[in-house]
Amino acid sequence: MQIKNICCIGAGYVGGPTMAVIALKCPHINVTVVDANPDKIKAWNGPLDKLPIYEPGLAEVVGEARGRNLFFSDDIPNNIEKAEMIFMAVNTPTKTEGEGAGMAADLRYVETCARDIAKYSKSDKIVIEKSTLPVRTAEKIKEILEENSTDIHFEILSNPEFLAEGTAIQDLFKSDRVLIGGDETQSGQKAVQALVDIYSNWIPKEKILTTNVWSSELAKLASNAMLAQRISSINSLSALCEKTGANIDELSKAIGMDHRIGPHFLKASVGFGGSCFQKDILNLVYLCKHYGLDEVAEYWHQVVKINDYQKDRFAQKIIDHFGGDLKNKKILILGWAFKANTNDIRESPAIDVSKKLYKNGANLEIYDPIVEQNKIYKVLKSWEKFKNDIIIKQNQSSEIEFYDAIVLLTEWEVFKSYNYQSNIIFDGRYFLRKIYE
Ligand SMILES: NC(=O)c1ccc[n+]([C@@H]2O[C@H](COP(=O)([O-])OP(=O)(O)OC[C@H]3O[C@@H](n4cnc5c(N)ncnc54)[C@H](O)[C@@H]3O)[C@@H](O)[C@H]2O)c1
């Protein structure tokens, strides 16, 4: 099937960059990204240095393709109607109420998409799950599409996204693999081929994996769970190192040199953040419980529990250092993003750590080189008993004036050049260890 028009619903951290790269690499296809939030669309159509997402290389890609074959629009109905292929890249947060609250994925945004697709489609479509979804969601989507339309054939594919924020463009250019799950029917395989043809414009064939829909849906959850599990494993060992006199960096190196284990994701830190790991593992836990696999559920749940333990333990170490009381202690928080090279603050360890320090009386100042000040302020305002007494700094000179402590929570490159000599540093990220050894 020849695809001429793609529509992607959801102009977020996944929809924006993935579609920009598809448009760049496939100039023969028109790609339109739509979103229910008109302000976001306005920003995507605005100046390149003020796109709603910060990602190295993104502005250049958007700059080249936008207006040529890449478009951002809030006209959802027309763009659904026009497209032969529709990606759903909407958010799938953890449910906050109802059955499965605190664990299961909230599928309401995906369901709204499916209803919109059914409502506005006048011809057959390939509908692609780009969002991370619980295994067997395609069944539910199919049900919604069929209940809300007549005489239109929808083929559902799963094509989870593996990009990492901060390196999204490089990850999209040179994906380790592209995963496409489809039905084993003839029409299912035709749809799979149509998507394979798109990625083949820049991804080598051997890196495009095709599977059944359920394997593809589950592989994304499993992949995030395995990555997070490595972080929690090494973090759990960091606690034991502190008790025994072993050095966690030496331990990481020794373990990582085993070719069966490898060195990646083996640095101890204050813990993982970001919108995905925690919610995807909780979702996996929920699924295991749903299928009666309580032991398996408990195994994966522990990965999240250790992450919470590590964040809390780190903040407690700072409090203990000052004898259990942070009153009148001036503490500079460096970094609010959950990792370097992104402005995403979702589940950022900086938030949990700062909150605990604040609750214990610390006088906080916060600086992040990219995260917008209003985004930081919004989080602070949501804290119980917040008294508007935290300074969010617009600039931070590399000459750090005297603080009782500096807490490094994002591995921004610029922080490496600061002159810290007279400060007490609590390093939640590993990058400065070498400098101060
Ligand atoms: N952020 C990542 O690094 C990453 C990586 C891989 C996979 N994922 C997965 O991709 C999905 C999207 O994540 P994200 O980080 O891009 O989320 P996001 O919150 O940045 O973006 C989602 C966008 O969808 C829009 N939206 C929601 N419902 C809509 C509707 N019915 N119609 C139109 N627009 C709608 C929202 O306004 C928002 O702009 C999630 O399932 C996530 O788990 C994320």
PDB file of C-alpha atoms in Angstrom, residues 1 21 52 191 237 241 255 321 330 391 406 408 428:
ATOM      1  CA  MET A   1       0.000   0.000   0.000  1.00  0.00           C
ATOM      2  CA  VAL A  21      12.315  12.361  11.639  1.00  0.00           C
ATOM      3  CA  PRO A  52       7.752  22.901  23.197  1.00  0.00           C
ATOM      4  CA  ALA A 191      -0.206  -3.150   6.889  1.00  0.00           C
ATOM      5  CA  LEU A 237      24.196  -2.524  45.989  1.00  0.00           C
ATOM      6  CA  CYS A 241      28.750  -0.730  49.706  1.00  0.00           C
ATOM      7  CA  ILE A 255      30.634  -6.164  37.153  1.00  0.00           C
ATOM      8  CA  HIS A 321      24.961  15.264  57.601  1.00  0.00           C
ATOM      9  CA  LYS A 330      21.190  27.369  52.494  1.00  0.00           C
ATOM     10  CA  ILE A 391      14.305  30.998  44.995  1.00  0.00           C
ATOM     11  CA  ILE A 406      25.133  21.871  46.835  1.00  0.00           C
ATOM     12  CA  LEU A 408      23.560  17.877  42.103  1.00  0.00           C
ATOM     13  CA  GLY A 428      23.023  12.542  43.116  1.00  0.00           C
TER      14      GLY A 428
END
